[in-house]
Amino acid sequence: MTDQKTIHDVTYDLLRTLGITTVFGNPGSTEQTFLQDFPADFTYVLALQEASAVAMADGFAQATGKPALVNLHTAAGTGNGMGSLVAAYRANTPLIVTAGQQTREMSIVDPYLNNPDATTMPKPWVKWAFEPARAEDVPAAFMRAYAVAMQPPMGPVFLSIPLDDWQKPALGPAVVRTISTSVTPDCERLRGFADRINRAKNPLLLLGPEVDRAGGWEAGIAFAEKLGAPVHASALTDRVSFPENHRLYAGPMPMTIDEVNRVIQGHDLVIAIGAQVFRYYPYVAGEYLPEGTDLLQITVDPHLASIAPVGDSLVGDVRIALEHLFEMVDAPKGRPAPTPLNRDRAVITSKPSEPLTADEVYHTLSTVKPDDAAVVMESTSTMAELLQWLPTTRTGSFFATGSGGIGWGVPGAVGVALGDRERGVNRKIVATIGDGSFQYSIQSIWTAAQHELPIVFVVLRNGAYAILKSFALLEKTPNVPALDLPGLDISALATGFGCRTANVETTDELASEFKAALEADGPTVIVVSTQAELPHLG
């Protein structure tokens, strides 16, 4: 007779069966019973802070298309990870986030490190939060967590597990279930949408981040080309869903109600697929739609359908919807081609004595970046320059925060690189990060160095929170303190974390150091002195 398996044994067997063999975290005392006798076929990715662990797992899951497992330290670690959890929720990333809990027998006296209401803290930024009532339910809770995380719209889930559960005897092997990860749109309603599209004289197409996440890149191109309409991206997008060098590409939507209205003027129909209606940021009042303009929205997310202020919505998988619409819509006759996006912008150059402009930085990168490299973006004040000089032309090759919170980009790049390695893809990751953003999760570069990841971090050192200075002008709030960042020696910090580093002042130095970084074994941090240019907000 064989020894009875423990909760620990059965749970690891389940994770192995589900293909979840990479764990991100920073070990704490309440998690060591889960991590003991760590299996040789599993990988533990150590982050030096829990927010970075969650963001790394987010990037990993986005790159692989599979859920990632994060192990946090009771209430304190969960609190550290919350900012990155918000980003994962907004990006519909399937994560199973676990946190250790104090011993069940002591919970009544609220001991040190106890989390008396563990499932409350992560809400509302998880799809499901649960602490099993008994140890025997832990494997089934993991199976349910996987199912909830993977069902559309995908997203993170949270499990709190007492530390004394793991060595208790299991009832038997875990029940392994399969689930659907896509929902077919209502065909009758989709046919009605197609009829309205066919009657439109001058439609506008918006392809949001859901399209790329759903593997709908090619379907989106085919539909757009048949429709012959201008294609916009969501404002502040976390994924790019249409080639930004395509003749139909018309740029991202603006960030304000008033400016969106102006872009839509003259179009009788807006078709928003995989996108929120609309992703606004600063408040500049206006009408949501011009008079005479209708709107159709297709999204996998019932929440986005419910909050749309105008238009008619359909809930379902956007890739499937695009493939069906391609067959249902007619190629228009006599519709004039939309005006191409003007890409003839000259490089705004600096004087010899001045730091580089963002234009000079991104133009230089465009001459040395490999075509197949992925870009991770967290330099909010230079989004326009990145679009101009580094357009995304391939699926799954642009990543940004889903929430707008600072600190996702550096660990997110680490996760994407690890995800590429997991799926056998050999490409460089170019992470353009603001100097302020870099400080939020700088410890992530240690993980990049330990794993010798092929990442080039380009830190734009403008010495300020430039985006906030733009907000101060927009909101007419003079004399806001603490918007400058003097005294940061980023290269010294990066060297201390084990990265190859370089400080550059000229475009020639930037190009030379970037080329060297492409040949290096492991990550490089290139710090570029730039001017504090203020971006347009609306």
Coordinates of C-alpha atoms in Angstrom, one line a residue:
M1 CA 0.0 0.0 0.0
T2 CA 1.4 3.4 -1.0
D3 CA 1.5 6.3 1.3
Q4 CA -1.4 8.7 0.9
K5 CA -0.6 11.8 -1.1
T6 CA -0.6 15.2 0.6
I7 CA -2.4 18.4 -0.5
H8 CA 1.1 19.6 -1.6
D9 CA 1.6 16.5 -3.8
V10 CA -1.8 16.6 -5.4
T11 CA -1.7 20.4 -6.1
Y12 CA 1.6 20.2 -7.8
D13 CA 0.4 17.2 -9.9
L14 CA -2.6 19.4 -10.9
L15 CA -0.4 22.4 -11.8
R16 CA 1.8 20.1 -13.8
T17 CA -1.2 18.7 -15.7
L18 CA -2.5 22.3 -16.4
G19 CA 0.9 23.3 -17.8
I20 CA 1.6 25.8 -15.0
T21 CA 5.2 25.1 -14.0
T22 CA 6.6 28.6 -13.6
V23 CA 6.0 30.3 -10.3
F24 CA 6.7 34.0 -9.7
G25 CA 7.2 35.4 -6.2
N26 CA 9.3 36.5 -3.3
P27 CA 9.3 33.8 -0.6
G28 CA 7.8 34.6 2.8
S29 CA 7.4 32.5 5.9
T30 CA 3.8 31.7 5.3
E31 CA 4.6 30.4 1.8
Q32 CA 7.5 28.1 2.6
T33 CA 5.3 25.1 3.2
F34 CA 4.0 25.5 -0.4
L35 CA 7.5 25.9 -1.8
Q36 CA 9.2 23.1 0.2
D37 CA 10.7 20.3 -1.9
F38 CA 10.2 22.4 -5.0
P39 CA 9.9 20.1 -8.0
A40 CA 12.8 19.9 -10.4
D41 CA 10.5 20.3 -13.4
F42 CA 9.1 23.6 -12.0
T43 CA 10.8 27.0 -12.3
Y44 CA 10.8 29.6 -9.5
V45 CA 11.3 33.2 -10.8
L46 CA 12.5 35.3 -7.9
A47 CA 11.5 39.0 -7.9
L48 CA 12.9 41.3 -5.3
Q49 CA 9.5 42.9 -4.6
E50 CA 6.0 41.5 -4.9
A51 CA 4.7 44.2 -7.3
S52 CA 7.4 43.2 -9.7
A53 CA 6.5 39.5 -9.2
V54 CA 3.0 40.2 -10.3
A55 CA 4.0 42.3 -13.3
M56 CA 6.6 39.7 -14.4
A57 CA 3.9 37.1 -14.3
D58 CA 1.6 39.4 -16.3
G59 CA 4.1 39.8 -19.1
F60 CA 4.9 36.1 -19.0
A61 CA 1.2 35.2 -19.4
Q62 CA 0.7 37.7 -22.2
A63 CA 3.7 36.4 -24.1
T64 CA 2.8 32.7 -23.6
G65 CA -1.0 32.9 -23.8
K66 CA -1.1 30.7 -20.7
P67 CA -2.0 31.5 -17.1
A68 CA 0.9 32.2 -14.7
L69 CA 1.1 31.5 -11.0
V70 CA 2.2 34.1 -8.5
N71 CA 3.0 33.4 -4.9
L72 CA 2.7 36.4 -2.5
H73 CA 3.3 36.8 1.2
T74 CA 0.1 37.0 3.2
A75 CA -1.6 40.5 3.6
A76 CA 1.6 42.5 3.4
G77 CA 2.8 40.9 0.1
T78 CA -0.6 41.1 -1.4
G79 CA -0.7 44.8 -0.6
N80 CA 2.7 45.3 -2.3
G81 CA 1.4 43.5 -5.4
M82 CA -1.9 45.4 -5.7
G83 CA -0.8 48.0 -8.2
S84 CA 0.4 45.4 -10.6
L85 CA -2.8 43.4 -9.9
V86 CA -4.8 46.3 -11.1
A87 CA -2.8 46.4 -14.4
A88 CA -3.3 42.6 -14.9
Y89 CA -7.1 43.0 -14.3
R90 CA -7.3 45.8 -16.8
A91 CA -5.3 43.9 -19.4
N92 CA -7.4 40.7 -19.0
T93 CA -4.4 38.7 -18.0
P94 CA -5.0 35.2 -16.6
L95 CA -3.1 35.0 -13.4
I96 CA -3.5 32.7 -10.4
V97 CA -2.3 34.8 -7.5
T98 CA -1.8 32.9 -4.2
A99 CA -1.0 34.3 -0.8
G100 CA 0.1 32.4 2.3
Q101 CA -2.1 32.6 5.4
Q102 CA -1.4 31.9 9.0
T103 CA -2.0 28.5 10.6
R104 CA -5.7 27.7 10.9
E105 CA -5.5 26.7 14.5
M106 CA -4.2 30.2 15.5
S107 CA -6.5 32.3 13.3
I108 CA -9.0 32.9 16.1
V109 CA -6.4 34.9 18.1
D110 CA -5.3 37.0 15.0
P111 CA -1.6 36.2 15.2
Y112 CA 1.3 38.0 13.6
L113 CA 1.1 37.8 9.8
N114 CA -2.5 36.7 9.9
N115 CA -4.9 38.1 7.2
P116 CA -8.2 38.1 9.0
D117 CA -10.2 38.9 5.8
A118 CA -7.9 37.7 3.1
T119 CA -10.4 37.8 0.2
T120 CA -11.4 41.4 0.7
M121 CA -8.1 43.1 -0.1
P122 CA -7.7 42.1 -3.8
K123 CA -11.2 43.0 -4.7
P124 CA -12.4 44.5 -7.0
W125 CA -9.2 43.8 -9.0
V126 CA -9.7 40.0 -9.4
K127 CA -12.4 37.9 -11.0
W128 CA -12.6 35.6 -7.9
A129 CA -11.1 35.6 -4.4
F130 CA -11.3 32.6 -2.2
E131 CA -9.9 31.0 1.0
P132 CA -10.8 27.3 1.2
A133 CA -12.8 26.3 4.3
R134 CA -10.7 23.2 4.8
A135 CA -7.4 21.9 3.5
E136 CA -9.0 19.2 1.5
D137 CA -10.5 21.8 -0.8
V138 CA -7.2 23.4 -1.9
P139 CA -6.7 21.3 -5.1
A140 CA -10.3 21.9 -6.2
A141 CA -9.8 25.6 -5.5
F142 CA -6.8 25.7 -7.8
M143 CA -8.8 24.0 -10.5
R144 CA -11.7 26.5 -10.2
A145 CA -9.1 29.4 -10.1
Y146 CA -7.7 28.1 -13.4
A147 CA -11.2 27.9 -14.9
V148 CA -12.2 31.4 -13.8
A149 CA -9.0 33.0 -14.9
M150 CA -9.2 31.5 -18.4
Q151 CA -12.9 32.0 -19.1
P152 CA -13.5 35.2 -21.1
P153 CA -12.9 37.9 -20.3
M154 CA -9.8 36.4 -18.8
G155 CA -8.3 37.9 -15.7
P156 CA -6.5 37.3 -12.4
V157 CA -7.9 35.3 -9.5
F158 CA -6.8 35.1 -5.9
L159 CA -6.4 32.2 -3.4
S160 CA -5.5 32.6 0.3
I161 CA -4.1 29.3 1.6
P162 CA -3.2 28.6 5.3
L163 CA 0.4 27.4 5.7
D164 CA -0.6 24.3 7.6
D165 CA -2.8 23.0 4.8
W166 CA 0.0 21.7 2.5
Q167 CA 1.1 18.6 4.5
K168 CA -2.4 17.4 5.3
P169 CA -3.6 14.2 3.5
A170 CA -5.5 14.7 0.3
L171 CA -8.8 13.0 -0.5
G172 CA -7.4 11.7 -3.7
P173 CA -6.1 13.1 -7.0
A174 CA -7.4 16.4 -8.2
V175 CA -10.3 16.5 -10.7
V176 CA -8.9 17.9 -13.9
R177 CA -11.4 19.7 -16.1
T178 CA -11.3 21.5 -19.5
I179 CA -13.1 24.7 -20.2
S180 CA -13.9 26.9 -23.2
T181 CA -11.7 29.9 -23.6
S182 CA -13.9 31.7 -26.3
V183 CA -17.5 32.6 -26.7
T184 CA -19.0 32.7 -30.1
P185 CA -20.9 36.0 -30.8
D186 CA -24.7 35.8 -31.4
C187 CA -24.8 35.1 -35.1
E188 CA -28.2 36.8 -35.6
R189 CA -27.2 40.0 -33.9
L190 CA -23.8 39.9 -35.7
R191 CA -25.7 39.6 -39.0
G192 CA -27.7 42.7 -38.0
F193 CA -24.5 44.6 -37.3
A194 CA -23.2 43.5 -40.8
D195 CA -26.3 44.9 -42.4
R196 CA -25.8 48.3 -40.7
I197 CA -22.1 48.2 -41.7
N198 CA -23.1 47.6 -45.3
R199 CA -25.5 50.6 -45.3
A200 CA -22.8 52.9 -43.9
K201 CA -21.5 55.5 -46.3
N202 CA -18.3 56.5 -44.4
P203 CA -17.5 54.1 -41.5
L204 CA -14.6 54.4 -39.1
L205 CA -13.0 51.3 -37.5
L206 CA -11.5 51.1 -34.0
L207 CA -9.5 48.0 -33.2
G208 CA -8.7 47.8 -29.5
P209 CA -6.3 45.6 -27.5
E210 CA -8.7 42.6 -27.3
V211 CA -8.1 41.9 -30.9
D212 CA -4.4 41.2 -30.5
R213 CA -5.0 39.3 -27.2
A214 CA -7.5 37.1 -29.0
G215 CA -5.2 36.3 -31.9
G216 CA -7.2 38.4 -34.2
W217 CA -4.4 40.4 -35.9
E218 CA -4.8 38.8 -39.4
A219 CA -8.6 38.8 -39.1
G220 CA -8.6 42.5 -38.3
I221 CA -6.4 43.3 -41.3
A222 CA -8.6 41.3 -43.6
F223 CA -11.8 42.9 -42.4
A224 CA -10.3 46.5 -42.5
E225 CA -9.1 46.0 -46.0
K226 CA -12.4 44.7 -47.2
L227 CA -14.2 47.6 -45.5
G228 CA -11.7 50.1 -46.8
A229 CA -12.2 52.3 -43.8
P230 CA -9.7 54.2 -41.6
V231 CA -8.5 52.2 -38.6
H232 CA -7.8 53.7 -35.3
A233 CA -6.3 52.2 -32.1
S234 CA -7.5 52.8 -28.6
A235 CA -6.0 55.7 -26.7
L236 CA -3.3 54.6 -24.3
T237 CA -3.5 51.1 -25.6
D238 CA -1.8 48.2 -23.8
R239 CA -1.7 46.0 -27.0
V240 CA -1.5 47.0 -30.7
S241 CA -4.0 45.2 -32.9
F242 CA -3.3 46.6 -36.4
P243 CA -0.1 47.3 -38.2
E244 CA 0.8 51.0 -37.6
N245 CA 2.5 51.3 -41.0
H246 CA -0.6 50.1 -42.9
R247 CA -2.1 52.4 -45.5
L248 CA -5.5 52.3 -43.6
Y249 CA -4.0 53.1 -40.2
A250 CA -5.1 56.5 -38.9
G251 CA -3.4 56.6 -35.5
P252 CA -4.7 56.2 -31.9
M253 CA -7.9 57.8 -30.8
P254 CA -7.5 61.0 -28.7
M255 CA -7.8 60.9 -24.9
T256 CA -10.7 63.4 -24.4
I257 CA -14.4 63.4 -25.1
D258 CA -14.1 66.6 -27.2
E259 CA -11.2 65.4 -29.4
V260 CA -12.8 62.0 -30.0
N261 CA -15.9 63.8 -31.2
R262 CA -13.8 65.8 -33.6
V263 CA -12.1 62.7 -35.1
I264 CA -15.4 61.0 -35.6
Q265 CA -17.0 64.1 -37.4
G266 CA -18.1 63.2 -40.9
H267 CA -18.3 59.4 -40.2
D268 CA -21.8 58.0 -40.1
L269 CA -20.8 54.8 -38.3
V270 CA -18.1 53.9 -35.8
I271 CA -17.3 50.2 -35.5
A272 CA -15.4 49.6 -32.2
I273 CA -14.1 46.0 -32.0
G274 CA -12.2 44.8 -28.9
A275 CA -12.2 48.3 -27.5
Q276 CA -13.8 50.4 -24.8
V277 CA -16.1 53.2 -26.0
F278 CA -13.9 55.2 -25.5
R279 CA -10.7 55.1 -23.4
Y280 CA -10.7 58.6 -22.0
Y281 CA -8.1 60.2 -19.7
P282 CA -8.3 63.9 -18.9
Y283 CA -11.7 65.4 -18.8
V284 CA -12.4 67.8 -21.7
A285 CA -16.2 68.1 -22.2
G286 CA -18.0 67.4 -25.4
E287 CA -20.6 65.2 -27.0
Y288 CA -19.8 61.5 -27.1
L289 CA -20.8 61.2 -30.7
P290 CA -21.5 63.8 -33.4
E291 CA -25.1 64.2 -34.6
G292 CA -25.8 61.7 -37.3
T293 CA -23.1 59.2 -36.2
D294 CA -24.0 55.7 -35.0
L295 CA -21.8 53.2 -33.1
L296 CA -21.5 49.5 -32.9
Q297 CA -19.3 47.8 -30.3
I298 CA -18.1 44.2 -30.2
T299 CA -16.2 43.1 -27.1
V300 CA -15.6 40.0 -25.1
D301 CA -16.1 41.9 -21.9
P302 CA -19.7 42.4 -20.6
H303 CA -18.4 45.2 -18.4
L304 CA -17.1 47.2 -21.3
A305 CA -20.4 46.6 -23.1
S306 CA -22.4 47.9 -20.1
I307 CA -20.5 51.1 -19.6
A308 CA -20.5 52.3 -23.2
P309 CA -22.2 55.7 -23.1
V310 CA -23.5 55.4 -26.7
G311 CA -24.1 52.8 -29.4
D312 CA -25.2 49.1 -29.5
S313 CA -23.0 46.3 -28.1
L314 CA -22.5 42.7 -28.9
V315 CA -20.5 40.4 -26.5
G316 CA -18.4 37.6 -27.9
D317 CA -14.9 36.6 -29.1
V318 CA -13.6 39.4 -31.3
R319 CA -11.5 37.2 -33.5
I320 CA -14.5 35.0 -34.3
A321 CA -16.6 38.1 -34.8
L322 CA -14.1 39.6 -37.3
E323 CA -13.9 36.4 -39.3
H324 CA -17.7 36.2 -39.5
L325 CA -18.0 39.9 -40.4
F326 CA -15.5 39.5 -43.2
E327 CA -17.9 37.0 -44.8
M328 CA -21.0 39.1 -44.1
V329 CA -20.0 42.5 -45.3
D330 CA -19.8 43.7 -48.9
A331 CA -16.7 45.3 -50.4
P332 CA -17.9 48.9 -51.0
K333 CA -18.0 50.3 -54.4
G334 CA -16.7 53.8 -55.1
R335 CA -15.8 54.6 -51.5
P336 CA -12.7 56.9 -51.6
A337 CA -9.6 55.7 -49.8
P338 CA -9.1 57.3 -46.4
T339 CA -6.4 59.9 -46.1
P340 CA -3.1 58.2 -45.0
L341 CA -1.6 59.1 -41.7
N342 CA 1.0 61.7 -42.2
R343 CA 4.4 60.2 -41.5
D344 CA 6.6 62.9 -43.0
R345 CA 7.4 64.4 -39.6
A346 CA 10.9 65.8 -39.5
V347 CA 13.2 64.9 -36.6
I348 CA 13.1 67.7 -34.1
T349 CA 16.8 68.1 -33.3
S350 CA 18.5 69.5 -30.2
K351 CA 21.2 72.1 -30.2
P352 CA 24.7 70.7 -29.7
S353 CA 24.7 71.9 -26.1
E354 CA 21.3 70.5 -25.2
P355 CA 20.1 67.0 -24.3
L356 CA 18.5 64.9 -27.1
T357 CA 14.9 65.4 -28.1
A358 CA 12.5 62.4 -27.9
D359 CA 12.4 62.5 -31.7
E360 CA 16.1 62.1 -31.9
V361 CA 16.1 59.1 -29.5
Y362 CA 13.3 57.2 -31.3
H363 CA 14.5 58.0 -34.8
T364 CA 17.9 56.6 -33.8
L365 CA 16.3 53.5 -32.3
S366 CA 14.4 53.0 -35.6
T367 CA 17.7 52.6 -37.4
V368 CA 19.1 49.9 -35.1
K369 CA 16.1 48.1 -33.6
P370 CA 15.6 44.6 -35.1
D371 CA 12.4 44.3 -37.1
D372 CA 11.2 41.3 -35.0
A373 CA 11.9 42.9 -31.6
A374 CA 9.1 43.5 -29.2
V375 CA 8.6 46.8 -27.6
V376 CA 7.5 47.4 -24.0
M377 CA 6.5 51.1 -23.4
E378 CA 6.4 53.1 -20.2
S379 CA 7.5 56.5 -21.2
T380 CA 4.1 58.2 -21.2
S381 CA 5.3 61.6 -22.3
T382 CA 6.9 60.2 -25.5
M383 CA 4.1 58.0 -26.9
A384 CA 3.7 60.1 -30.0
E385 CA 7.4 59.9 -30.9
L386 CA 7.4 56.1 -30.4
L387 CA 4.4 55.7 -32.7
Q388 CA 6.1 57.9 -35.3
W389 CA 9.5 56.1 -35.4
L390 CA 8.8 52.6 -34.0
P391 CA 5.5 51.6 -35.4
T392 CA 4.2 48.1 -34.4
T393 CA 4.0 45.9 -37.4
R394 CA 3.6 42.4 -35.9
T395 CA 1.1 40.7 -33.6
G396 CA 2.1 40.3 -30.0
S397 CA 5.0 42.7 -30.2
F398 CA 3.8 45.7 -28.2
F399 CA 3.1 45.8 -24.5
A400 CA 2.2 48.5 -22.1
T401 CA 0.4 48.8 -18.7
G402 CA -3.3 48.1 -18.8
S403 CA -4.0 50.4 -15.9
G404 CA -1.9 53.5 -16.4
G405 CA -0.1 52.9 -13.1
I406 CA 3.6 53.5 -13.0
G407 CA 6.0 50.6 -12.5
W408 CA 4.7 47.9 -14.8
G409 CA 7.0 48.4 -17.7
V410 CA 10.4 47.1 -16.3
P411 CA 9.1 43.9 -14.7
G412 CA 6.6 43.5 -17.6
A413 CA 9.5 43.4 -20.0
V414 CA 11.2 40.8 -17.9
G415 CA 8.0 38.7 -18.0
V416 CA 7.7 39.0 -21.7
A417 CA 11.3 37.9 -22.2
L418 CA 10.8 34.9 -19.9
G419 CA 7.6 34.1 -21.8
D420 CA 9.4 34.2 -25.1
R421 CA 12.1 31.8 -23.7
E422 CA 9.3 29.5 -22.4
R423 CA 7.7 29.2 -25.9
G424 CA 11.0 28.9 -27.7
V425 CA 11.0 32.4 -29.4
N426 CA 14.3 34.2 -29.9
R427 CA 13.8 37.9 -30.1
K428 CA 15.0 41.0 -28.4
I429 CA 12.9 43.1 -26.1
V430 CA 13.3 46.9 -26.3
A431 CA 11.8 48.6 -23.2
T432 CA 11.6 52.4 -23.4
I433 CA 11.1 53.6 -19.9
G434 CA 10.9 57.1 -18.4
D435 CA 13.4 57.9 -15.6
G436 CA 10.6 58.3 -13.1
S437 CA 8.9 55.0 -14.1
F438 CA 12.2 53.2 -13.9
Q439 CA 12.5 53.9 -10.1
Y440 CA 9.2 52.2 -9.2
S441 CA 10.4 48.7 -10.0
I442 CA 14.2 49.0 -10.7
Q443 CA 14.8 45.9 -8.7
S444 CA 13.3 43.9 -11.6
I445 CA 16.5 44.4 -13.6
W446 CA 18.2 42.1 -11.1
T447 CA 15.9 39.2 -12.2
A448 CA 16.7 40.1 -15.9
A449 CA 20.4 39.9 -15.1
Q450 CA 20.1 36.6 -13.2
H451 CA 18.3 35.0 -16.1
E452 CA 20.5 36.7 -18.8
L453 CA 17.5 38.0 -20.6
P454 CA 17.8 39.7 -24.0
I455 CA 16.4 43.1 -23.0
V456 CA 17.6 46.5 -23.9
F457 CA 16.2 49.1 -21.4
V458 CA 16.3 52.6 -22.9
V459 CA 15.8 55.0 -20.0
L460 CA 14.8 58.5 -21.2
R461 CA 16.4 60.7 -18.5
N462 CA 14.5 64.0 -18.7
G463 CA 14.7 64.7 -15.0
A464 CA 11.0 65.2 -14.5
Y465 CA 7.5 63.8 -14.4
A466 CA 6.8 65.5 -17.8
I467 CA 3.3 64.0 -18.2
L468 CA 2.3 65.5 -14.9
K469 CA 3.6 68.9 -15.9
S470 CA 1.3 68.6 -19.0
F471 CA -1.6 67.9 -16.6
A472 CA -0.7 70.9 -14.5
L473 CA -1.1 73.1 -17.6
L474 CA -4.3 71.4 -18.7
E475 CA -5.9 71.5 -15.3
K476 CA -4.6 75.1 -14.6
T477 CA -2.9 74.0 -11.4
P478 CA 0.3 76.0 -11.1
N479 CA 3.2 75.4 -8.6
V480 CA 2.5 71.7 -8.1
P481 CA 5.5 70.4 -6.1
A482 CA 7.8 67.4 -6.6
L483 CA 7.6 67.2 -10.4
D484 CA 11.4 67.2 -11.0
L485 CA 13.8 64.3 -10.4
P486 CA 17.3 65.6 -9.8
G487 CA 20.2 63.5 -8.5
L488 CA 19.4 60.1 -9.9
D489 CA 22.4 58.0 -11.0
I490 CA 20.5 55.3 -12.9
S491 CA 23.5 53.7 -14.5
A492 CA 25.1 53.2 -11.1
L493 CA 22.0 51.6 -9.7
A494 CA 21.7 49.4 -12.8
T495 CA 25.4 48.3 -12.4
G496 CA 24.7 47.4 -8.8
F497 CA 21.9 45.1 -9.9
G498 CA 24.3 43.3 -12.3
C499 CA 23.3 44.9 -15.6
R500 CA 25.6 46.1 -18.4
T501 CA 25.1 49.9 -18.5
A502 CA 25.8 52.9 -20.6
N503 CA 25.2 56.7 -20.3
V504 CA 24.8 58.4 -23.7
E505 CA 24.5 62.0 -24.7
T506 CA 24.5 61.9 -28.6
T507 CA 22.6 59.9 -31.3
D508 CA 25.9 58.3 -32.4
E509 CA 26.6 57.1 -28.8
L510 CA 23.0 55.8 -28.6
A511 CA 23.3 53.8 -31.8
S512 CA 26.7 52.4 -30.9
E513 CA 25.6 51.3 -27.4
F514 CA 22.3 49.9 -28.7
K515 CA 24.2 47.7 -31.2
A516 CA 26.5 46.5 -28.5
A517 CA 23.5 45.7 -26.3
L518 CA 22.1 43.5 -29.1
E519 CA 25.3 41.4 -29.0
A520 CA 25.5 41.2 -25.2
D521 CA 24.6 38.2 -23.1
G522 CA 21.9 39.5 -20.8
P523 CA 20.2 42.9 -20.3
T524 CA 21.6 46.4 -20.9
V525 CA 20.4 49.6 -19.4
I526 CA 21.1 52.6 -21.6
V527 CA 20.4 56.0 -20.0
V528 CA 19.8 58.8 -22.5
S529 CA 19.8 62.4 -21.4
T530 CA 16.7 64.0 -23.0
Q531 CA 14.8 67.2 -22.9
A532 CA 11.7 67.5 -20.7
E533 CA 9.2 68.0 -23.5
L534 CA 5.6 68.3 -22.6
P535 CA 3.2 66.0 -24.5
H536 CA -0.2 67.1 -25.8
L537 CA -3.1 65.8 -23.7
G538 CA -6.2 67.5 -25.2

